[in-house]
Each structure stands twice: as C-alpha cells, then as structure tokens.
CSV table of C-alpha atoms in Angstrom, one decimal:
chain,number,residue,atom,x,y,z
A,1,UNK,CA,13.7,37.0,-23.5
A,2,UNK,CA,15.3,36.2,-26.9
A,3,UNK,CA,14.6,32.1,-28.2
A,4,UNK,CA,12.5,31.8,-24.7
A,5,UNK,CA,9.6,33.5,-26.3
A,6,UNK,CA,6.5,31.9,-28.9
A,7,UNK,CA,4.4,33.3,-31.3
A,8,UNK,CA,1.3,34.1,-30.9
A,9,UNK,CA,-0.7,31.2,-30.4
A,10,UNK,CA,-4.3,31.6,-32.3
A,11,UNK,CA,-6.4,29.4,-30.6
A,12,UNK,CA,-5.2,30.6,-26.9
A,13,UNK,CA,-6.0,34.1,-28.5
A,14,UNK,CA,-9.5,32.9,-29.4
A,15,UNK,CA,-10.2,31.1,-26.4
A,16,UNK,CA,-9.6,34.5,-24.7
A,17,UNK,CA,-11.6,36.2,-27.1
A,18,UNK,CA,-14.9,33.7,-26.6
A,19,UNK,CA,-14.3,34.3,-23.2
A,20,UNK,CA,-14.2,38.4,-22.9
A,21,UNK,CA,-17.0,38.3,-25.2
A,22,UNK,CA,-19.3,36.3,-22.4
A,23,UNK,CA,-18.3,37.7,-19.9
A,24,UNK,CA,-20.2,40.6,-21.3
A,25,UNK,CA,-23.4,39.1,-21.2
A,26,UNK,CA,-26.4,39.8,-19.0
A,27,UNK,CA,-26.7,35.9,-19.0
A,28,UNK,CA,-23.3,35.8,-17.6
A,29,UNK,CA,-23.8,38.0,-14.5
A,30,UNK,CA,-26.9,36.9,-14.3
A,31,UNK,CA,-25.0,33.5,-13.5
A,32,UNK,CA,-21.9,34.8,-11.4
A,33,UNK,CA,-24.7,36.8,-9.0
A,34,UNK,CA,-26.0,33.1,-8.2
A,35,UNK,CA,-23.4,31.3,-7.6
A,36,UNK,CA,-22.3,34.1,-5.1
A,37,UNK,CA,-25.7,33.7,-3.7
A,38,UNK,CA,-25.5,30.4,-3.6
A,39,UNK,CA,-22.2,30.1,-1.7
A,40,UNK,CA,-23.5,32.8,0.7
A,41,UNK,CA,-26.4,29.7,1.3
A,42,UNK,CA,-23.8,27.3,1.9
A,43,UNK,CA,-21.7,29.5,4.2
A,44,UNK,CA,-24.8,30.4,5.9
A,45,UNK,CA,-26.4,27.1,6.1
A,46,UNK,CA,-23.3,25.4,7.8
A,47,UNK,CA,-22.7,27.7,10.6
A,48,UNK,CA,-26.3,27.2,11.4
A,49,UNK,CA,-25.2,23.2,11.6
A,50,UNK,CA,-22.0,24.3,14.0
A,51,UNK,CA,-19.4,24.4,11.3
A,52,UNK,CA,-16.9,27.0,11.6
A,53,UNK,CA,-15.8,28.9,8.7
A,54,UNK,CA,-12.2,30.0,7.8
A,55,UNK,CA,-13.1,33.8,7.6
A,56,UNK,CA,-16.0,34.0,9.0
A,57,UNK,CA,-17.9,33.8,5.9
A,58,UNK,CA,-17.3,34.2,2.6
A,59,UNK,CA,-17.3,36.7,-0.2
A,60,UNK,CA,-16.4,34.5,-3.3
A,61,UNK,CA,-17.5,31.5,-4.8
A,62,UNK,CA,-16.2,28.9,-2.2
A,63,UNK,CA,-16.1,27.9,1.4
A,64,UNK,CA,-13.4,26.8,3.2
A,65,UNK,CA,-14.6,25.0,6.5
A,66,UNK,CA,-12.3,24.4,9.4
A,67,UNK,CA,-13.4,21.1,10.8
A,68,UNK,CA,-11.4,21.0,14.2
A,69,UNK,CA,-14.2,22.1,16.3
A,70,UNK,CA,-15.8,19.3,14.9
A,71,UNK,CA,-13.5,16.8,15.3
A,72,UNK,CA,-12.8,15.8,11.8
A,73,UNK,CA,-9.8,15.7,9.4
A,74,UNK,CA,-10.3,17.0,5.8
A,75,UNK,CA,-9.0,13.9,4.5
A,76,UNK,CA,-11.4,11.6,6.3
A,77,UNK,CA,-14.2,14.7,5.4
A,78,UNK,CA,-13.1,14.5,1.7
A,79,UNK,CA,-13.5,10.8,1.5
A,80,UNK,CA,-16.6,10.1,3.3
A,81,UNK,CA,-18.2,13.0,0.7
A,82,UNK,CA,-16.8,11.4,-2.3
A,83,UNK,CA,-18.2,8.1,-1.3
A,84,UNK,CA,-21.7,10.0,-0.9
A,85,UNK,CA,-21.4,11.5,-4.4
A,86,UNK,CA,-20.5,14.8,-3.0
A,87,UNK,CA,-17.0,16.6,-4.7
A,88,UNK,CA,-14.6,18.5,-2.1
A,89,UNK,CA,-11.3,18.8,-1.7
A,90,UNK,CA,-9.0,18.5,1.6
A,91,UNK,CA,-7.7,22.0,2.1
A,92,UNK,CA,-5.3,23.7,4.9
A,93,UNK,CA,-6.9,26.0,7.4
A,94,UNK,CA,-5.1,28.8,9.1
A,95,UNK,CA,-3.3,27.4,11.6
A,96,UNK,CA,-2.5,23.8,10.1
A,97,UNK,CA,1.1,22.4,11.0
A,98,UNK,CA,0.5,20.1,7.9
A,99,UNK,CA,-1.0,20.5,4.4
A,100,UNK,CA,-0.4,16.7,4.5
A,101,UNK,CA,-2.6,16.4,7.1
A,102,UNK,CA,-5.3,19.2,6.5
A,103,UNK,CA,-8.2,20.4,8.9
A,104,UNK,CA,-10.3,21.7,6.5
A,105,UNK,CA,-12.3,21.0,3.6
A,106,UNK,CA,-13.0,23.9,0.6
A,107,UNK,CA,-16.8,23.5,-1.2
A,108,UNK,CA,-17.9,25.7,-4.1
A,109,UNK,CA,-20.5,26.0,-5.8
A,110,UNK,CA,-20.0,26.7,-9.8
A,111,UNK,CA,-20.7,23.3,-10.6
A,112,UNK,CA,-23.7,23.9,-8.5
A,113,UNK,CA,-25.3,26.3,-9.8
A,114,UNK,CA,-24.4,25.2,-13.7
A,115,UNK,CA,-26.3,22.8,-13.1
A,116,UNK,CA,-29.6,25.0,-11.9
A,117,UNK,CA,-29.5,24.4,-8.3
A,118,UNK,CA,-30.7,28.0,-6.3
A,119,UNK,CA,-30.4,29.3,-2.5
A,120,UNK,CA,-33.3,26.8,-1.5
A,121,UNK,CA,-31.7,24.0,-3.4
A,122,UNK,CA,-28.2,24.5,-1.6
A,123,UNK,CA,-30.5,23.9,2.0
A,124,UNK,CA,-30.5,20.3,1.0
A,125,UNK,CA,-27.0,20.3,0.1
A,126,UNK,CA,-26.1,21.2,3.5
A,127,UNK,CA,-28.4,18.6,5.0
A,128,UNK,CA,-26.1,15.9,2.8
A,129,UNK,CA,-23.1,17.6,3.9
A,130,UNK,CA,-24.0,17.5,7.8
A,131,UNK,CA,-25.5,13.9,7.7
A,132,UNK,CA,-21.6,13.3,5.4
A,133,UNK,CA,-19.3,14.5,8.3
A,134,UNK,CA,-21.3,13.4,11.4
A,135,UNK,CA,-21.4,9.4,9.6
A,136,UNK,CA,-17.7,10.2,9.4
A,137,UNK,CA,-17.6,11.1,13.0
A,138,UNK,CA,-19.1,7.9,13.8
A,139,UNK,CA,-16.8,5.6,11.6
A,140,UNK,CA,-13.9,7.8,12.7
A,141,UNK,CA,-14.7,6.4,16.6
A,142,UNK,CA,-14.5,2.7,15.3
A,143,UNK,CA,-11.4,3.1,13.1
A,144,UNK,CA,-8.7,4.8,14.9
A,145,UNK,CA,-6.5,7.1,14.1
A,146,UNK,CA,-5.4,6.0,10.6
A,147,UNK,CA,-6.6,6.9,7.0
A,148,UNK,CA,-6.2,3.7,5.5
A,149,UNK,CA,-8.4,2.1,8.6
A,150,UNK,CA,-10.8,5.1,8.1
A,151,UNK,CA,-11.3,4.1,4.8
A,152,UNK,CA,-11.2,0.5,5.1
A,153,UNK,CA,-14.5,1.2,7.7
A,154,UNK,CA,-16.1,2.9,5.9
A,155,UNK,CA,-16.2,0.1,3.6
A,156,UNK,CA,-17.2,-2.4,6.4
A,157,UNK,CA,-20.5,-4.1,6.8
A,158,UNK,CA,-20.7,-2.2,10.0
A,159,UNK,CA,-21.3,1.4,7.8
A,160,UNK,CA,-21.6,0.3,4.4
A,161,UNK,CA,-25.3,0.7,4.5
A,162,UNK,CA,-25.6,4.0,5.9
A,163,UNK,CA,-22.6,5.1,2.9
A,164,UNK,CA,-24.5,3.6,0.2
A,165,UNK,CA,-28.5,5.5,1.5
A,166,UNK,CA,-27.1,8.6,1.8
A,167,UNK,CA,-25.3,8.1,-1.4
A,168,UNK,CA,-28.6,7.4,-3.3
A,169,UNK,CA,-30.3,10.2,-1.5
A,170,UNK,CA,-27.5,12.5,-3.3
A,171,UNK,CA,-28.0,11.1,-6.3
A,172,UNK,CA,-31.8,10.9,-6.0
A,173,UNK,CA,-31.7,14.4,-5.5
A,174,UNK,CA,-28.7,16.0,-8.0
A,175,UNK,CA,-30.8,13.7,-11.1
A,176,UNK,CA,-33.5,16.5,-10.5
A,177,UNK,CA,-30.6,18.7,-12.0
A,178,UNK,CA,-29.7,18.6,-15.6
A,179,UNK,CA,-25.7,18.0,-16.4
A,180,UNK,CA,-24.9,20.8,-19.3
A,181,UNK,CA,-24.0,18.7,-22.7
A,182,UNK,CA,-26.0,15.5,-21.7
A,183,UNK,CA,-29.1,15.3,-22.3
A,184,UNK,CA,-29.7,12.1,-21.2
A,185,UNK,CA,-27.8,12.3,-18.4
C-alpha cells in the first residue's frame, strides 16, 4: 500500500529480537511449563470448590469461570476481588446475552507465577478466591440487584470488616512473594 506503509522501525525490530532470543532459553520454558501447571492448579482447585469452568478445564494460561451456578455476576465477582487485592477481569461466558453484563470472570496466572508462586501456592489462592465470591454472595443478598448498591455495600459498616481481613490476608500472604524490579517491595 503505497504512502500507507513505514519504514522499518528499529526498536520494534529489536524488541522482537530480545524477545526470540528468550524465548530460546531453558529458563524460559522452564517458566511457561509453570505457569501452565499453575493454571491447571487453579482450574483444578475451583471445581473442587463448585465453580464451573468455561471448557471444562483449561489448556492455557488462564481460566475463565462461569459464575451462574453460583449465583454471581462477573462484575460484582471482579469488584469484590479487586477490593481483596485480587486482579480479574469480568469476562463473557458462552451463553451471555450481554458482555455489558458478564457471567464470568477470566483469572491467569503469569503474574503469578513471576512472582514465584508454585502448584501448592496457587491452593491458597483458591481459598482467597472462594472466601472472595461467597462474601460477595452475601453482600449481593443485602444490596439488590444494582452494581452501584453492590458496591456501595460492600463499603458499608455492615461488610467492611470482613473486605478489609481478607484483604490483609491477601496481602499478608502475596508479601511472601518478591515483585520483579523492586526490591524493597
């Protein structure tokens, strides 16, 4: 495409580069094999608590859990977490009328495992995540319907105890785990 086209564009070209040349490295797949192993843990470890799984399973570095058997939207699912320091996104689930209105929630587990955390680690992570959604359960039965009272309870005086010691339970536990490029982290 004539005058639509750049030049080549060194630094993209090295950043690709870097990134071939890692890829190569026992260290690499050494990495890759764990955070597959770690998302199999994950998988694993919530269908043990009840959760169902988009897929069944998974075969790749995240899980996408479909949260209608449980009675919970992603969106209230994805805030609850992020207020006890765990990072999800809302996500669609097969079967969704609205990605507005989502019924799941999609976890992986790079971050994870950069930070060191292995199969028996990722148990504990489930516990947070189980104790997460059934608290949201519980505020969702006060609230309503609504997001915005959903949040708003969470918030309350009525939950904001129970938000703020599983919180430091996260946190207590993830400070174990070293943050790559801080060392005083």
């Amino acid at each position: 495409f004539p005058a639509l086209q750049g030049g080549p564009h060194n630094h993209a070209i090295a950043g690709i580069a870097t990134t071939m040349k890692q890829a190569q490295m026992p260290e690499f797949r050494e990495y890759q094999e764990q955070v597959l192993k770690n998302a199999s843990r994950l998988c694993k470890g919530l269908i043990e608590k009840g959760y169902k799984i988009a897929a069944g399973g998974t075969d790749v570095h995240l899980v996408l859990v479909d949260l209608r058997s449980a009675g919970i939207t992603g969106a209230r699912a994805e805030y609850i977490l992020e207020e006890i320091s765990i990072a999800c996104n809302k996500n669609t689930v097969p079967g969704d009328k609205s990605a507005l209105n989502p019924s799941g929630i999609r976890l992986g587990t790079p971050a994870l495992t950069t930070r060191g955390l292995v199969e028996s680690d990722i148990e504990k992570v489930v516990e947070f995540i189980d104790r997460g959604l059934t608290l949201s359960k519980e505020i969702a039965a006060v609230s309503g319907p609504k997001l915005v009272d959903f949040k708003a309870a969470v918030h309350s005086e009525q939950f904001v105890q129970k938000v703020k010691a599983i919180r430091d339970e996260v946190e207590n536990f993830s400070a174990k785990f070293p943050m790559p490029g801080y060392e005083d982290y």
